[in-house]
Short mmCIF file of C-alpha atoms in Angstrom, two decimals:
data_model
loop_
_atom_site.label_atom_id
_atom_site.label_comp_id
_atom_site.label_asym_id
_atom_site.label_seq_id
_atom_site.Cartn_x
_atom_site.Cartn_y
_atom_site.Cartn_z
CA MET A 143 26.86 -28.05 -34.26
CA PRO A 144 25.18 -31.02 -32.98
CA LEU A 145 21.43 -30.70 -32.77
CA GLY A 146 21.80 -32.58 -29.10
CA PRO A 147 18.77 -34.14 -27.64
CA VAL A 148 15.77 -33.01 -26.82
CA ARG A 149 14.71 -32.06 -23.77
CA PRO A 150 11.50 -33.63 -22.09
CA SER A 151 10.59 -29.58 -20.43
CA PRO A 152 6.62 -29.83 -19.75
CA LEU A 153 7.65 -32.70 -17.69
CA VAL A 154 11.03 -30.69 -16.47
CA ASP A 155 8.42 -28.29 -15.60
CA GLN A 156 6.01 -30.00 -14.06
CA ALA A 157 9.08 -31.29 -11.32
CA ALA A 158 10.32 -27.92 -11.44
CA GLU A 159 6.92 -26.68 -9.91
CA ARG A 160 6.68 -29.68 -7.14
CA LEU A 161 9.74 -29.05 -5.78
CA ARG A 162 8.64 -25.51 -5.67
CA GLU A 163 5.96 -25.62 -3.96
CA GLN A 164 7.87 -27.46 -1.51
CA ILE A 165 10.19 -24.97 -0.93
CA THR A 166 7.28 -21.68 -1.22
CA THR A 167 4.55 -23.25 0.63
CA GLY A 168 7.29 -23.89 3.72
CA HIS A 169 7.90 -28.08 3.96
CA TRP A 170 11.61 -26.84 2.95
CA PRO A 171 12.68 -24.10 4.65
CA VAL A 172 15.92 -22.03 3.99
CA GLY A 173 18.84 -24.32 5.03
CA THR A 174 16.84 -27.45 4.27
CA LYS A 175 18.77 -30.30 2.46
CA LEU A 176 17.06 -31.37 -0.61
CA PRO A 177 16.65 -34.86 -1.11
CA GLY A 178 18.98 -37.23 -3.16
CA GLU A 179 17.97 -37.08 -6.69
CA THR A 180 17.00 -41.04 -6.82
CA THR A 181 14.29 -40.31 -4.22
CA LEU A 182 13.06 -37.60 -6.12
CA ALA A 183 12.86 -38.87 -9.46
CA LYS A 184 10.97 -41.85 -7.12
CA GLU A 185 8.98 -39.50 -5.12
CA LEU A 186 7.87 -37.36 -8.73
CA GLY A 187 8.00 -40.61 -10.55
CA VAL A 188 10.58 -39.32 -13.07
CA GLY A 189 13.32 -39.90 -14.47
CA ARG A 190 17.14 -38.35 -12.34
CA SER A 191 18.31 -36.36 -15.38
CA THR A 192 14.57 -34.72 -15.22
CA VAL A 193 15.26 -34.26 -11.78
CA ARG A 194 18.47 -32.79 -11.93
CA GLU A 195 17.29 -30.44 -14.53
CA ALA A 196 14.26 -29.48 -12.71
CA LEU A 197 16.80 -28.38 -9.46
CA ARG A 198 18.88 -26.94 -12.21
CA ALA A 199 15.39 -24.39 -13.21
CA LEU A 200 15.02 -24.11 -9.33
CA ALA A 201 19.24 -22.34 -9.14
CA GLY A 202 18.58 -20.22 -12.19
CA ALA A 203 15.81 -19.19 -9.49
CA GLY A 204 17.67 -18.20 -6.47
CA LEU A 205 15.40 -21.39 -4.68
CA VAL A 206 18.23 -23.37 -4.06
CA GLN A 207 22.15 -24.08 -3.97
CA PRO A 208 23.79 -27.10 -4.96
CA ARG A 209 27.61 -27.96 -3.11
CA GLN A 210 30.20 -29.89 -4.61
CA GLY A 211 29.46 -33.01 -2.34
CA ALA A 212 26.86 -32.02 0.46
CA GLY A 213 23.74 -32.13 -2.31
CA VAL A 214 21.37 -29.38 -2.72
CA PHE A 215 19.95 -26.74 -0.24
CA VAL A 216 17.42 -24.38 0.09
CA THR A 217 18.85 -20.76 -0.24
CA ALA A 218 15.68 -19.00 -0.75
CA THR A 219 11.86 -19.32 -0.31
CA GLU A 220 11.06 -16.81 -2.96
CA VAL A 221 11.85 -16.71 -6.28
CA VAL A 222 14.60 -13.67 -6.89
CA GLN A 223 13.71 -12.79 -10.20
CA ASP A 224 16.52 -10.49 -12.29
CA TRP A 225 16.39 -6.62 -12.52
CA PRO A 226 14.84 -7.08 -16.36
CA THR A 227 12.24 -8.65 -14.96
CA ARG A 228 11.73 -6.24 -12.47
CA LEU A 229 11.84 -3.45 -13.67
CA ARG A 230 8.70 -4.90 -16.26
CA ARG A 231 7.14 -5.46 -13.30
CA ALA A 232 7.35 -1.61 -11.59
CA ALA A 233 5.22 1.08 -12.18
CA VAL A 234 5.95 3.39 -13.88
CA THR A 235 6.65 6.06 -11.63
CA ASP A 236 8.92 3.92 -9.45
CA VAL A 237 10.91 3.85 -12.11
CA TYR A 238 10.44 8.01 -13.21
CA GLU A 239 11.64 8.35 -9.80
CA VAL A 240 14.71 6.54 -10.52
CA ARG A 241 15.30 7.81 -13.49
CA MET A 242 15.45 11.21 -11.25
CA ALA A 243 18.10 9.83 -10.12
CA VAL A 244 20.41 8.61 -12.98
CA GLU A 245 19.58 11.55 -15.52
CA VAL A 246 20.81 14.06 -13.80
CA HIS A 247 23.73 12.75 -11.65
CA ALA A 248 24.70 11.81 -15.39
CA ALA A 249 23.77 15.31 -16.68
CA ARG A 250 26.55 17.05 -13.79
CA LEU A 251 28.99 14.30 -15.34
CA ALA A 252 28.81 14.82 -19.17
CA ALA A 253 28.90 18.43 -18.47
CA ARG A 254 32.73 17.38 -17.11
CA ARG A 255 33.19 14.83 -18.60
CA ARG A 256 32.19 15.98 -22.27
CA THR A 257 34.05 15.20 -25.38
CA PRO A 258 33.31 17.49 -28.90
CA GLU A 259 31.80 13.76 -30.19
CA ASP A 260 29.11 14.31 -27.23
CA VAL A 261 28.35 17.42 -27.53
CA ALA A 262 27.64 16.89 -31.56
CA ALA A 263 25.62 13.84 -31.08
CA MET A 264 23.26 15.93 -28.55
CA GLU A 265 22.99 18.46 -30.83
CA LEU A 266 22.03 15.81 -33.44
CA ALA A 267 19.35 14.05 -31.20
CA LEU A 268 18.04 17.18 -30.78
CA GLU A 269 17.05 17.72 -34.15
CA GLY A 270 15.80 14.35 -34.41
CA ARG A 271 13.37 15.64 -31.21
CA ARG A 272 12.27 18.51 -33.21
CA ALA A 273 12.12 16.94 -36.43
CA ALA A 274 9.66 14.50 -34.72
CA SER A 275 7.62 16.86 -33.05
CA THR A 276 5.42 16.38 -36.52
CA SER A 277 5.04 12.90 -36.24
CA CYS A 278 2.56 10.28 -32.99
CA ASP A 279 3.37 10.96 -29.45
CA ALA A 280 4.72 6.69 -29.75
CA ALA A 281 8.25 8.42 -32.30
CA PHE A 282 8.21 11.75 -30.47
CA VAL A 283 9.03 9.89 -27.39
CA ASP A 284 11.71 7.54 -28.93
CA ALA A 285 12.96 10.42 -30.20
CA ASP A 286 13.26 12.45 -26.64
CA ILE A 287 13.91 8.74 -25.48
CA THR A 288 17.32 8.92 -27.75
CA PHE A 289 18.21 13.27 -26.67
CA HIS A 290 18.47 11.65 -23.04
CA ALA A 291 20.56 8.46 -23.48
CA ALA A 292 22.81 11.09 -25.58
CA VAL A 293 23.31 12.89 -21.95
CA VAL A 294 23.89 9.76 -20.40
CA ALA A 295 26.56 8.60 -22.57
CA ALA A 296 28.33 11.76 -21.96
CA ALA A 297 28.69 10.88 -19.16
CA HIS A 298 31.20 8.62 -19.88
CA ASN A 299 29.97 5.89 -16.82
CA PRO A 300 28.69 2.13 -17.87
CA VAL A 301 26.77 1.04 -15.30
CA LEU A 302 24.37 4.49 -15.75
CA ALA A 303 24.11 3.86 -18.91
CA ASP A 304 23.09 0.56 -18.47
CA LEU A 305 20.99 1.68 -15.70
CA PHE A 306 19.53 3.77 -18.61
CA ARG A 307 19.23 0.74 -21.24
CA GLU A 308 17.70 -1.11 -18.99
CA PHE A 309 14.55 0.97 -18.00
CA SER A 310 14.41 2.69 -21.33
CA PRO A 311 11.65 0.60 -22.37
CA VAL A 312 9.54 0.49 -19.04
CA LEU A 313 9.55 4.37 -19.65
CA ARG A 314 8.72 4.84 -22.98
CA GLU A 315 5.69 2.52 -22.16
CA GLY A 316 4.66 5.25 -19.47
CA LEU A 317 5.90 7.94 -21.72
CA VAL A 318 3.89 7.45 -24.05
CA GLU A 319 0.60 7.21 -21.60
CA LEU A 320 0.52 10.14 -20.75
CA LEU A 321 1.36 11.78 -23.66
CA ALA A 322 -2.17 10.09 -24.92
CA LEU A 323 -3.83 10.76 -21.16
CA THR A 324 -2.91 14.71 -20.86
CA GLY A 325 -3.03 15.95 -24.90
CA LEU A 326 0.20 17.39 -23.88
CA ARG A 327 1.44 18.25 -27.17
CA ASP A 328 -1.77 19.65 -28.44
CA HIS A 329 -1.01 23.46 -27.98
CA ASP A 330 2.70 22.27 -27.95
CA PRO A 331 3.99 19.45 -30.63
CA ASN A 332 8.12 19.98 -29.45
CA THR A 333 7.49 20.28 -26.02
CA ALA A 334 10.09 20.83 -23.34
CA ASP A 335 12.26 21.82 -26.26
CA GLU A 336 13.94 25.74 -25.07
CA ALA A 337 14.87 23.31 -21.42
CA HIS A 338 16.55 20.54 -23.79
CA ALA A 339 17.92 23.12 -25.69
CA ALA A 340 19.50 24.92 -23.04
CA LEU A 341 20.72 21.38 -21.10
CA VAL A 342 22.48 21.16 -23.93
CA ARG A 343 24.43 24.60 -23.92
CA ALA A 344 25.55 23.51 -19.96
CA VAL A 345 27.25 20.04 -20.85
CA ALA A 346 28.43 22.58 -23.91
CA HIS A 347 29.97 25.46 -21.63
CA ALA A 348 30.63 22.48 -18.74
CA ASP A 349 27.83 23.76 -16.03
CA ALA A 350 27.77 21.20 -14.33
CA GLU A 351 25.26 22.07 -11.55
CA GLY A 352 23.24 23.93 -14.16
CA ALA A 353 23.32 20.64 -16.35
CA ALA A 354 21.85 18.80 -13.76
CA GLU A 355 19.29 21.84 -12.56
CA ILE A 356 17.75 21.94 -15.81
CA LEU A 357 17.26 18.03 -15.96
CA ARG A 358 15.91 17.88 -12.50
CA ALA A 359 13.30 21.08 -12.72
CA GLU A 360 12.41 18.77 -16.90
CA LEU A 361 11.68 15.96 -14.49
CA GLU A 362 10.03 17.31 -11.26
CA ASP A 363 7.58 18.69 -13.49
CA PRO A 364 5.93 16.56 -16.79
CA PHE A 365 4.01 19.33 -17.61
CA ALA A 366 7.28 22.20 -17.98
CA GLY A 367 6.26 23.37 -21.87
CA CYS A 368 3.07 22.94 -22.32
CA GLY A 369 1.27 25.99 -23.58
CA PRO A 370 0.57 27.81 -26.52
CA GLY A 371 2.06 26.87 -29.50
CA ALA A 372 2.08 24.82 -32.89
CA THR A 373 -0.08 22.28 -33.71
CA GLY A 374 -0.51 19.14 -36.65
CA ARG A 375 1.79 16.39 -34.43
CA ALA A 376 0.07 13.86 -35.69
CA ARG A 377 -1.55 10.71 -34.27
CA CYS A 378 -0.46 6.89 -33.65
#
């Protein structure tokens, strides 16, 4: 496989930034046709290939769109962030609200669509969560997310599964921080175990509304299950 030419990326970045400024400041409003590559190259003091790469970068950001035979037009004055980027910058509370919508509905669907293999996977994940109760908060959160992922997978809806997978990293960060700040597991290292076990039973018995209600109650009250219990969890 040929390596191909090395791209002068810093120069491209500079050109893209200059063009972006013209757009975001309103010098080129939405609907404006940009000057041709030759004109832009002359004004920026770069080659046409650099301008071409810069315009591709702006198109990828959703600011411009090339039209065959007509030129390049401004389509937005604000950069369109992709979904993973928006999630990384989202507030944990916002992500948690999305989690509520996704997981509660997924639990309902899981109870209707689960297979014996799905139930076995949930039971295995529940045991993994219990085993992680003697570990640090980060390990416990990882095991908890693995359990919830098994529930979502049992819904057999790839869009729901993708959504859960996308926001899981932000969710993980928020949950680890929550445990560290609240000491939720200090008195009950395996917090909310009964709620998770009840969820498995509801899904296994095809109790769709019961499964949805169990998960809704758990997610609405992250402190559920906090009370006297075993101690001795590890700290990261």
